XYZ file of N, CA, C and O in Angstrom:
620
model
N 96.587 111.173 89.898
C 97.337 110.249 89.079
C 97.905 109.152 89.977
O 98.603 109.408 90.958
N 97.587 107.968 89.610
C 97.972 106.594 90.569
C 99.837 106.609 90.206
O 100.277 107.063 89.150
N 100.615 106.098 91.170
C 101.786 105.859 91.199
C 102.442 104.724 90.796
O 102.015 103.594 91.035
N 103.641 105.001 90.088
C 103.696 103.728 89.143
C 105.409 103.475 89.670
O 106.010 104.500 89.990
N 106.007 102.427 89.738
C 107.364 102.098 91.089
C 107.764 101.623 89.680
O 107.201 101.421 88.605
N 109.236 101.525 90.293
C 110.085 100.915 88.919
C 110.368 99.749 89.659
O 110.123 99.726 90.865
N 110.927 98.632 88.991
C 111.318 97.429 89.290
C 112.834 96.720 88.760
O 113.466 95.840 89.345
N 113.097 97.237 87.784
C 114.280 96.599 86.635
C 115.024 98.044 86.319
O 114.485 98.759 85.475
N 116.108 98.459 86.888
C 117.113 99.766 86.464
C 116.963 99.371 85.149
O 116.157 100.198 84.722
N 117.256 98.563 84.165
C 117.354 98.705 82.874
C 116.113 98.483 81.861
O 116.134 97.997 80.730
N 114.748 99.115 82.801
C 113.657 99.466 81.873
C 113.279 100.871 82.357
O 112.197 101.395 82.095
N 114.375 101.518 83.176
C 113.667 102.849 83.371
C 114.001 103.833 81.787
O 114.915 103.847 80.962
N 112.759 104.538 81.959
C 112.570 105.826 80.562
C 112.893 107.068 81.500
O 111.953 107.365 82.238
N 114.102 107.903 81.629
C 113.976 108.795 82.390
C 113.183 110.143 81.892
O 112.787 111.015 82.666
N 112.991 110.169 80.211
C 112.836 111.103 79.663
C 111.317 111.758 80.288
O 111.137 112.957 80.072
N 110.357 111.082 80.965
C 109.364 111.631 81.737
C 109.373 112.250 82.374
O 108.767 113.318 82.455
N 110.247 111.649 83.199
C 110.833 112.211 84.570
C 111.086 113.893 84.789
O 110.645 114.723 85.584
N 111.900 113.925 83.811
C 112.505 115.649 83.433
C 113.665 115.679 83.520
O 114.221 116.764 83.347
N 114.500 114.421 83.841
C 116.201 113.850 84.135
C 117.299 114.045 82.817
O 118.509 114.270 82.843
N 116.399 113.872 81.705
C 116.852 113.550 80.095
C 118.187 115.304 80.435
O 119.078 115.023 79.633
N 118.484 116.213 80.879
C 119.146 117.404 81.400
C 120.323 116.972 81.799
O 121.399 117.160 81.232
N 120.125 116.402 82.762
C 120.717 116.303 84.214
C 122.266 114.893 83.244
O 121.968 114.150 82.309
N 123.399 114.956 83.744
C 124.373 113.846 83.154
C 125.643 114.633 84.114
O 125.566 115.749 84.627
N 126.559 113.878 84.156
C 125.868 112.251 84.042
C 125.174 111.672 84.936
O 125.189 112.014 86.118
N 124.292 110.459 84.332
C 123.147 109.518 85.220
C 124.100 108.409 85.756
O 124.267 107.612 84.832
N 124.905 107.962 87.036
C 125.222 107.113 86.960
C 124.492 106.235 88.009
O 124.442 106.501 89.210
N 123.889 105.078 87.366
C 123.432 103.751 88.471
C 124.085 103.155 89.172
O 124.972 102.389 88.795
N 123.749 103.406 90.460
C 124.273 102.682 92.060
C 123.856 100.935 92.177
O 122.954 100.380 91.549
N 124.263 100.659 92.605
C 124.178 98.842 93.132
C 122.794 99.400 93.750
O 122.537 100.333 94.511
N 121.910 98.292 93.003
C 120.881 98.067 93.292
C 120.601 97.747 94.918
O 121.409 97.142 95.624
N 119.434 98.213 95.336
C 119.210 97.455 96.875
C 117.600 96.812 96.425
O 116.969 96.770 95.369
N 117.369 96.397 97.710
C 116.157 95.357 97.220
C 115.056 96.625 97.266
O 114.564 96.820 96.154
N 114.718 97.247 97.985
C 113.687 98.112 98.561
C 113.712 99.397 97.426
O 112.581 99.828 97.202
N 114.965 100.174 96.569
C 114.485 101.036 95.428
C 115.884 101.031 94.869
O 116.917 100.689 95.445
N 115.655 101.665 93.108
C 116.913 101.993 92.193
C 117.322 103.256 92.638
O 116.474 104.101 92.925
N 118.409 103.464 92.722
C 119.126 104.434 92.975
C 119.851 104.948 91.805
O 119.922 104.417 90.697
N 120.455 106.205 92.250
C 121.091 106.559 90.855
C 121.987 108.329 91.328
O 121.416 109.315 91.793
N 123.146 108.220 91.071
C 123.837 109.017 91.104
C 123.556 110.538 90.403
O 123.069 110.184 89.329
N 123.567 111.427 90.387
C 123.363 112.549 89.274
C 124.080 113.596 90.030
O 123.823 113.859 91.205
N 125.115 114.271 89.225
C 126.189 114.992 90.038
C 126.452 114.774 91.683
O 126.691 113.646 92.115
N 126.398 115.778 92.438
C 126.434 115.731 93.774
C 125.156 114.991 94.567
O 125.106 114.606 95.736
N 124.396 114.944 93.778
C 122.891 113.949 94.369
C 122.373 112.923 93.758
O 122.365 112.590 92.573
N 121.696 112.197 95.236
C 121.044 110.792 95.038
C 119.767 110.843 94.888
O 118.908 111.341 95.615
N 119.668 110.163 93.658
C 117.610 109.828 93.601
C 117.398 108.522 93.916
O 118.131 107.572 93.644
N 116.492 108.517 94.426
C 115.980 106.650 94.529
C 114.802 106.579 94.628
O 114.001 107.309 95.211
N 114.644 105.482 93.921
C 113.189 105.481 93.129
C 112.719 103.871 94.170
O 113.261 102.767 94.216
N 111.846 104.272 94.675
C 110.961 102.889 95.583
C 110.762 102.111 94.354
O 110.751 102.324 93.142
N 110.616 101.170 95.119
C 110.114 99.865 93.954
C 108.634 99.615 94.875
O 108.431 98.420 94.660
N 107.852 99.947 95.497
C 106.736 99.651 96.086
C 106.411 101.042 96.919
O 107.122 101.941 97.368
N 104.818 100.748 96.904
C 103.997 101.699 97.510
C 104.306 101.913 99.301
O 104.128 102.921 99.985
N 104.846 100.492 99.720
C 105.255 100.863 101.147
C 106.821 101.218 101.573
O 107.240 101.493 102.698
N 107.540 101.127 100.349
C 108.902 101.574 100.649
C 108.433 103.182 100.113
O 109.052 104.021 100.767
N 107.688 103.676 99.296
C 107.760 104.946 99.679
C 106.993 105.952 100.604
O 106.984 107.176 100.735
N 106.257 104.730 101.276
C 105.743 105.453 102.601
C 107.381 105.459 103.660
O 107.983 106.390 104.194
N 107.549 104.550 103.626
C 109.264 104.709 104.368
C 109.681 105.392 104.355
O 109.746 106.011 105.417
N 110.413 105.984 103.070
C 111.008 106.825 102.680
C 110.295 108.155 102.733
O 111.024 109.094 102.411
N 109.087 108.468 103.049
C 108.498 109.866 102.898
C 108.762 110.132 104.974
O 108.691 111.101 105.731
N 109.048 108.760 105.117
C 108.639 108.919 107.448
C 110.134 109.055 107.347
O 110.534 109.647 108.350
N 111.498 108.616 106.217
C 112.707 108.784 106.730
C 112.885 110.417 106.752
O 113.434 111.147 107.577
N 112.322 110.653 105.732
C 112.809 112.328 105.523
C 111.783 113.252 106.145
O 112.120 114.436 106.153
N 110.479 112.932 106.722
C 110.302 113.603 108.102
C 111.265 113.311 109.660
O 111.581 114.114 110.538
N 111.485 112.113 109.557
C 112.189 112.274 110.780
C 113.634 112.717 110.519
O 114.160 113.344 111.438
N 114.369 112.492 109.401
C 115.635 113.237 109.548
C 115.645 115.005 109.404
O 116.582 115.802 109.420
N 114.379 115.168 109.280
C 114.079 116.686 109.307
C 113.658 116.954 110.873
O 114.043 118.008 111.378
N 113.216 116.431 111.321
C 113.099 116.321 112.746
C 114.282 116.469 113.653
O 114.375 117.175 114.657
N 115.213 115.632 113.087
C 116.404 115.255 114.111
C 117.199 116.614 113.657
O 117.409 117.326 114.639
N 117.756 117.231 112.290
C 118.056 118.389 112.404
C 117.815 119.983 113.002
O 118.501 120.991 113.170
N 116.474 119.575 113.200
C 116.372 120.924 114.272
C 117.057 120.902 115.689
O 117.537 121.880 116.262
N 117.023 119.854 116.060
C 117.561 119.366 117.494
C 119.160 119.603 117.855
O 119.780 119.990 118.845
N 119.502 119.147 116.471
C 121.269 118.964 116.815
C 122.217 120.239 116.099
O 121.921 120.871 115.085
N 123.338 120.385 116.887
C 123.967 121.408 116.467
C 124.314 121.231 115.367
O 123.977 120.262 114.687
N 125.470 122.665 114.805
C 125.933 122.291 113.525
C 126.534 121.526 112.942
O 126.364 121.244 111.756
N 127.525 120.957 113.854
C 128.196 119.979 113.495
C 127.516 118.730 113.207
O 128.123 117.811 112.657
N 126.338 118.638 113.530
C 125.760 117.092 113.070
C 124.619 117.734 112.362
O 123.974 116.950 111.666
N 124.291 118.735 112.367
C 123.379 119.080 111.038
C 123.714 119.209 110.125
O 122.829 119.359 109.282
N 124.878 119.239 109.728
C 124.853 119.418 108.486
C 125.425 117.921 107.849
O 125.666 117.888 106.643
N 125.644 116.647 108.707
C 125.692 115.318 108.513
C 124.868 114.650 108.110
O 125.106 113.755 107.299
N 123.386 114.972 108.683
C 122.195 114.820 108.224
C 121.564 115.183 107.057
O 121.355 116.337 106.684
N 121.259 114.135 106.477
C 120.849 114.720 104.892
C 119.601 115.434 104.951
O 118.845 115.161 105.883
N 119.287 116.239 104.171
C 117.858 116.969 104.084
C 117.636 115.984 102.493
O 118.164 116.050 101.383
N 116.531 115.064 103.140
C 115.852 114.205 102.053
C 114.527 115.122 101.617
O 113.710 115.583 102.414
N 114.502 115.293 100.045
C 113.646 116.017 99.799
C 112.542 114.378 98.747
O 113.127 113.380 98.328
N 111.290 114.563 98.623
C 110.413 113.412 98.227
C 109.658 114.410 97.228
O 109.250 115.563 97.365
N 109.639 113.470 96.135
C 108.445 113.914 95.006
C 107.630 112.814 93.911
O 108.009 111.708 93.524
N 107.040 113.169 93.756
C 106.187 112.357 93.005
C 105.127 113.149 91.972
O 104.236 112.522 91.399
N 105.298 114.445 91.812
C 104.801 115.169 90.335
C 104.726 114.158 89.236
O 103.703 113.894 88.605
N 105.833 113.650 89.074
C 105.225 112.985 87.420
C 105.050 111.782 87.783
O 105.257 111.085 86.789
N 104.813 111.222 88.558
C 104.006 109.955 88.622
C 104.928 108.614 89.370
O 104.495 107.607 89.931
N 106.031 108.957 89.179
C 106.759 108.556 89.852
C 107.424 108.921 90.862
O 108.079 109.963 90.857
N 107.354 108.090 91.916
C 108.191 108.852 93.516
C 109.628 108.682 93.315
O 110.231 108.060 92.441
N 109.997 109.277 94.178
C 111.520 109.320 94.257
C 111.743 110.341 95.066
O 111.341 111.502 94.999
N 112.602 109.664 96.046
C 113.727 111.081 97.233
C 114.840 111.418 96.491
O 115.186 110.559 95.680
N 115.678 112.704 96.554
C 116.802 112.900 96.220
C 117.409 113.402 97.674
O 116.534 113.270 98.530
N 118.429 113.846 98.128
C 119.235 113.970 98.719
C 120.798 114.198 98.355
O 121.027 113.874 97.190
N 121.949 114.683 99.072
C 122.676 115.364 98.664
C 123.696 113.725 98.770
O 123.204 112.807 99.427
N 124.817 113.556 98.211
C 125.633 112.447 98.210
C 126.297 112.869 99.276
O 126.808 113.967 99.500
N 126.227 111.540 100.158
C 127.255 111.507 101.303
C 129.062 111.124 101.607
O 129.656 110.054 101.740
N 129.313 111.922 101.621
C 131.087 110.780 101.784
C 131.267 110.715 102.644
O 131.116 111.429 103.635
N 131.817 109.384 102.342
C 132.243 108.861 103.604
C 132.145 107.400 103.261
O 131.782 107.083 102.129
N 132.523 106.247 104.397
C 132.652 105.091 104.095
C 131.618 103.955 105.203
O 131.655 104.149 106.418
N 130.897 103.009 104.716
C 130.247 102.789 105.539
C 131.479 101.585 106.424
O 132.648 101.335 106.130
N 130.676 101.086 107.480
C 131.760 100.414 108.444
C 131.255 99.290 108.803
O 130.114 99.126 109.237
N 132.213 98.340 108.613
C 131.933 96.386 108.688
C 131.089 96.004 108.218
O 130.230 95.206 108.593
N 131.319 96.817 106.858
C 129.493 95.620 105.788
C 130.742 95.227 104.797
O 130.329 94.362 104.025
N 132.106 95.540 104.535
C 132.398 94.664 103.627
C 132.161 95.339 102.149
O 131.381 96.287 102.059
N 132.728 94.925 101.192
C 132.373 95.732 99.691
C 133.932 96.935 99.757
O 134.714 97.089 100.695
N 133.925 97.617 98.375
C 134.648 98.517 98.214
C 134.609 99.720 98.752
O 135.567 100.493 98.767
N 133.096 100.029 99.392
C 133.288 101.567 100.100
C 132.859 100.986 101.376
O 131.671 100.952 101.696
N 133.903 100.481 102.189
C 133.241 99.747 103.672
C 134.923 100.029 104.174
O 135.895 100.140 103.427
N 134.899 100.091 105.489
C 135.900 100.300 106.223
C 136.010 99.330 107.276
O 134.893 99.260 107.787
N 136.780 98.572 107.834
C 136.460 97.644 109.116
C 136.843 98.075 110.482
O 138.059 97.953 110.625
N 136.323 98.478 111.404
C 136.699 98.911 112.546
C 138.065 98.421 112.779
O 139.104 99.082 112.769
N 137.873 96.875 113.039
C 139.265 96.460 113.306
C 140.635 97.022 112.245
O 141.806 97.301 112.502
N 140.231 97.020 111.606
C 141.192 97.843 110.370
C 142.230 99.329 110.541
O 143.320 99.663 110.077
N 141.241 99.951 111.446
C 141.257 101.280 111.872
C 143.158 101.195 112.703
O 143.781 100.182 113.019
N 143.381 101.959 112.766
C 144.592 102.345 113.796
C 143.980 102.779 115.066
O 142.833 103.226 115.098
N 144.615 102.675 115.964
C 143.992 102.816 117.581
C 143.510 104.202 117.683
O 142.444 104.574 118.174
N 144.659 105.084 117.028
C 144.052 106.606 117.321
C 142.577 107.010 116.505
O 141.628 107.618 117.000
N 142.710 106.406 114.909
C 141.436 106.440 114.244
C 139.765 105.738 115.189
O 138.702 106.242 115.553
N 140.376 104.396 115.241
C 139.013 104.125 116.551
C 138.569 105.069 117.520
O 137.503 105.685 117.519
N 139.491 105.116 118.338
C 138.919 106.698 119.227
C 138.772 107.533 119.022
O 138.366 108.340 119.859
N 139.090 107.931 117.405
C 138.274 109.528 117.293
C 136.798 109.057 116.747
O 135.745 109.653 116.972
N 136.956 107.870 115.990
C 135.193 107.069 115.669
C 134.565 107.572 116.977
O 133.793 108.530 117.023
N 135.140 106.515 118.522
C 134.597 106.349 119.156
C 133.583 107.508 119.704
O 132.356 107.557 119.784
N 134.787 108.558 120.099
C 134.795 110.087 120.371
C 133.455 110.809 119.416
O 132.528 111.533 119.779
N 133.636 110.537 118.746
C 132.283 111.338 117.700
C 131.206 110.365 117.866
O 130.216 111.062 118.092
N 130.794 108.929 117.880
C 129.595 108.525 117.856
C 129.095 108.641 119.393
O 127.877 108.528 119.533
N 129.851 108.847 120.550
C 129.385 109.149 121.481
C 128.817 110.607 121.877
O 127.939 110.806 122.716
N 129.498 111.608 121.098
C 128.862 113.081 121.104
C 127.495 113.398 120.522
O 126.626 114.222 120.807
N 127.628 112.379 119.538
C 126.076 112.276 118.337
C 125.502 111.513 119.137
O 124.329 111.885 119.096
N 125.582 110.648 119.869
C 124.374 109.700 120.786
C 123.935 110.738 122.176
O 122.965 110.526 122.903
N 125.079 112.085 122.346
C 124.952 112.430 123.438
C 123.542 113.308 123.083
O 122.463 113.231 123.669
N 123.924 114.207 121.874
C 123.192 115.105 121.316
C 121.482 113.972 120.946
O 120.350 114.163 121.389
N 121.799 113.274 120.350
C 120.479 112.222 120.292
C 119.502 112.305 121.726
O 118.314 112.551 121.936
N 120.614 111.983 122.528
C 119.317 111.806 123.786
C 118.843 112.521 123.945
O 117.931 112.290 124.739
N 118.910 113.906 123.469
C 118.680 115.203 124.541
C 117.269 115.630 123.419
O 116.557 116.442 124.010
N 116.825 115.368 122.295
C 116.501 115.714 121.607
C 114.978 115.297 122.545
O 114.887 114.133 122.934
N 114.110 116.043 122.791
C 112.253 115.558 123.443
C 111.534 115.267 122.417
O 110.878 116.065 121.747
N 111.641 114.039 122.249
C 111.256 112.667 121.090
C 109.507 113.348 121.694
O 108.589 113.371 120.874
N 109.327 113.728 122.810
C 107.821 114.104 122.899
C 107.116 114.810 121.379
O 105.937 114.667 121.055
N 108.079 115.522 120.644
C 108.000 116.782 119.629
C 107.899 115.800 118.581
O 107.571 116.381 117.546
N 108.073 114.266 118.360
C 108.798 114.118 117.421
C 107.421 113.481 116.206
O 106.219 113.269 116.363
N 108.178 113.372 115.252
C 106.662 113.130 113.664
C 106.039 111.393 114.255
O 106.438 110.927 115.322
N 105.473 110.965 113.736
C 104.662 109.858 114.064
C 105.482 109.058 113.727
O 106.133 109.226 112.696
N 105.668 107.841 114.636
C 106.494 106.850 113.915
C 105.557 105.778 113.341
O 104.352 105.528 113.361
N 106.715 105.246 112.805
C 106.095 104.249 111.310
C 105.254 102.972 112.185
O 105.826 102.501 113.168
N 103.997 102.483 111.820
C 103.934 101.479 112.696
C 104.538 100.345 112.684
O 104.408 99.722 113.737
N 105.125 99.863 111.919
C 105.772 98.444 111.974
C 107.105 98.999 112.926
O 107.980 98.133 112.952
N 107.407 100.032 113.584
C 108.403 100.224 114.700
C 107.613 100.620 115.984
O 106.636 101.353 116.132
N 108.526 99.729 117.066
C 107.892 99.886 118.537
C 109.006 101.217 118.819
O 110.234 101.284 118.764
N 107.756 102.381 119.197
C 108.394 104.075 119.084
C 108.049 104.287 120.378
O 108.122 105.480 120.671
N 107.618 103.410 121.474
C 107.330 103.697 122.840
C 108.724 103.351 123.767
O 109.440 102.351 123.720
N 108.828 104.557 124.617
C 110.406 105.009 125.197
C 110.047 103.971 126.753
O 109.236 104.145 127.663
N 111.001 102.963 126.512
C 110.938 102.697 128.128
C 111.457 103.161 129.205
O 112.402 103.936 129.057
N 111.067 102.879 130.406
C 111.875 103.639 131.163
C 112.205 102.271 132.831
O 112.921 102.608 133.774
């Protein structure tokens, strides 16, 4: 069965899907690359093109990748993106993340500068433990990277 992408949140039919269950459906701010959509504790997002869901099928091998590597504390930070496409339409779900993203601005954005001095250094403190744990990981092991990324390690 050929794959069919959505384009317009307000012409999706979810009742195909097998979603018509599941409530509430709530729709996320659109991004350019797929519709998203809230459903209890998890995110679906539906590609709008055949090469955003090749993307999305290399994000959730490699974030399955990077969880074997890292302890618990950052495994369980890492989403386990699960991908399907049974009824004809693709779509990843994944578990909803909290948390706030940082210096993009909008209602769920936080600004570094914003932070209190002690809050920055515990940021700081944790993205340096997760970069520590990153390096150590032997990218030799790791899934194929996407080609439109240069995946060759310099030295």
């Amino acid at each position: 069965m050929p794959l069919k992408f959505l384009n317009r949140s307000e012409n999706i039919d979810i009742d195909p899907l097998g979603f018509q269950n599941l409530s509430p459906i709530i729709p996320l701010k659109g991004g350019t690359n797929s519709i998203a959509f809230q459903v209890g504790k998890e995110i679906f997002r539906f590609p709008k093109s055949e090469t955003v869901w090749k993307n999305q099928q290399q994000e959730a091998k490699l974030l399955s990748f990077l969880r074997m590597y890292m302890p618990r504390k950052w495994k369980n930070k890492i989403p386990n993106i699960t991908c399907d496409a049974k009824k004809g339409y693709p779509f990843t779900r994944h578990p909803y993340i909290i948390g706030k993203t940082c210096n993009q601005g909008g209602e769920e954005s936080v600004f570094y500068s914003d932070l209190s001095p002690k809050k920055q250094l515990k940021m700081a403190k944790e993205l340096a433990d997760f970069l520590s744990y990153l390096h150590q990981i032997p990218f030799s092991n790791s899934p194929p990277c996407p080609k439109r990324m240069d995946c060759t390690i310099k030295r």
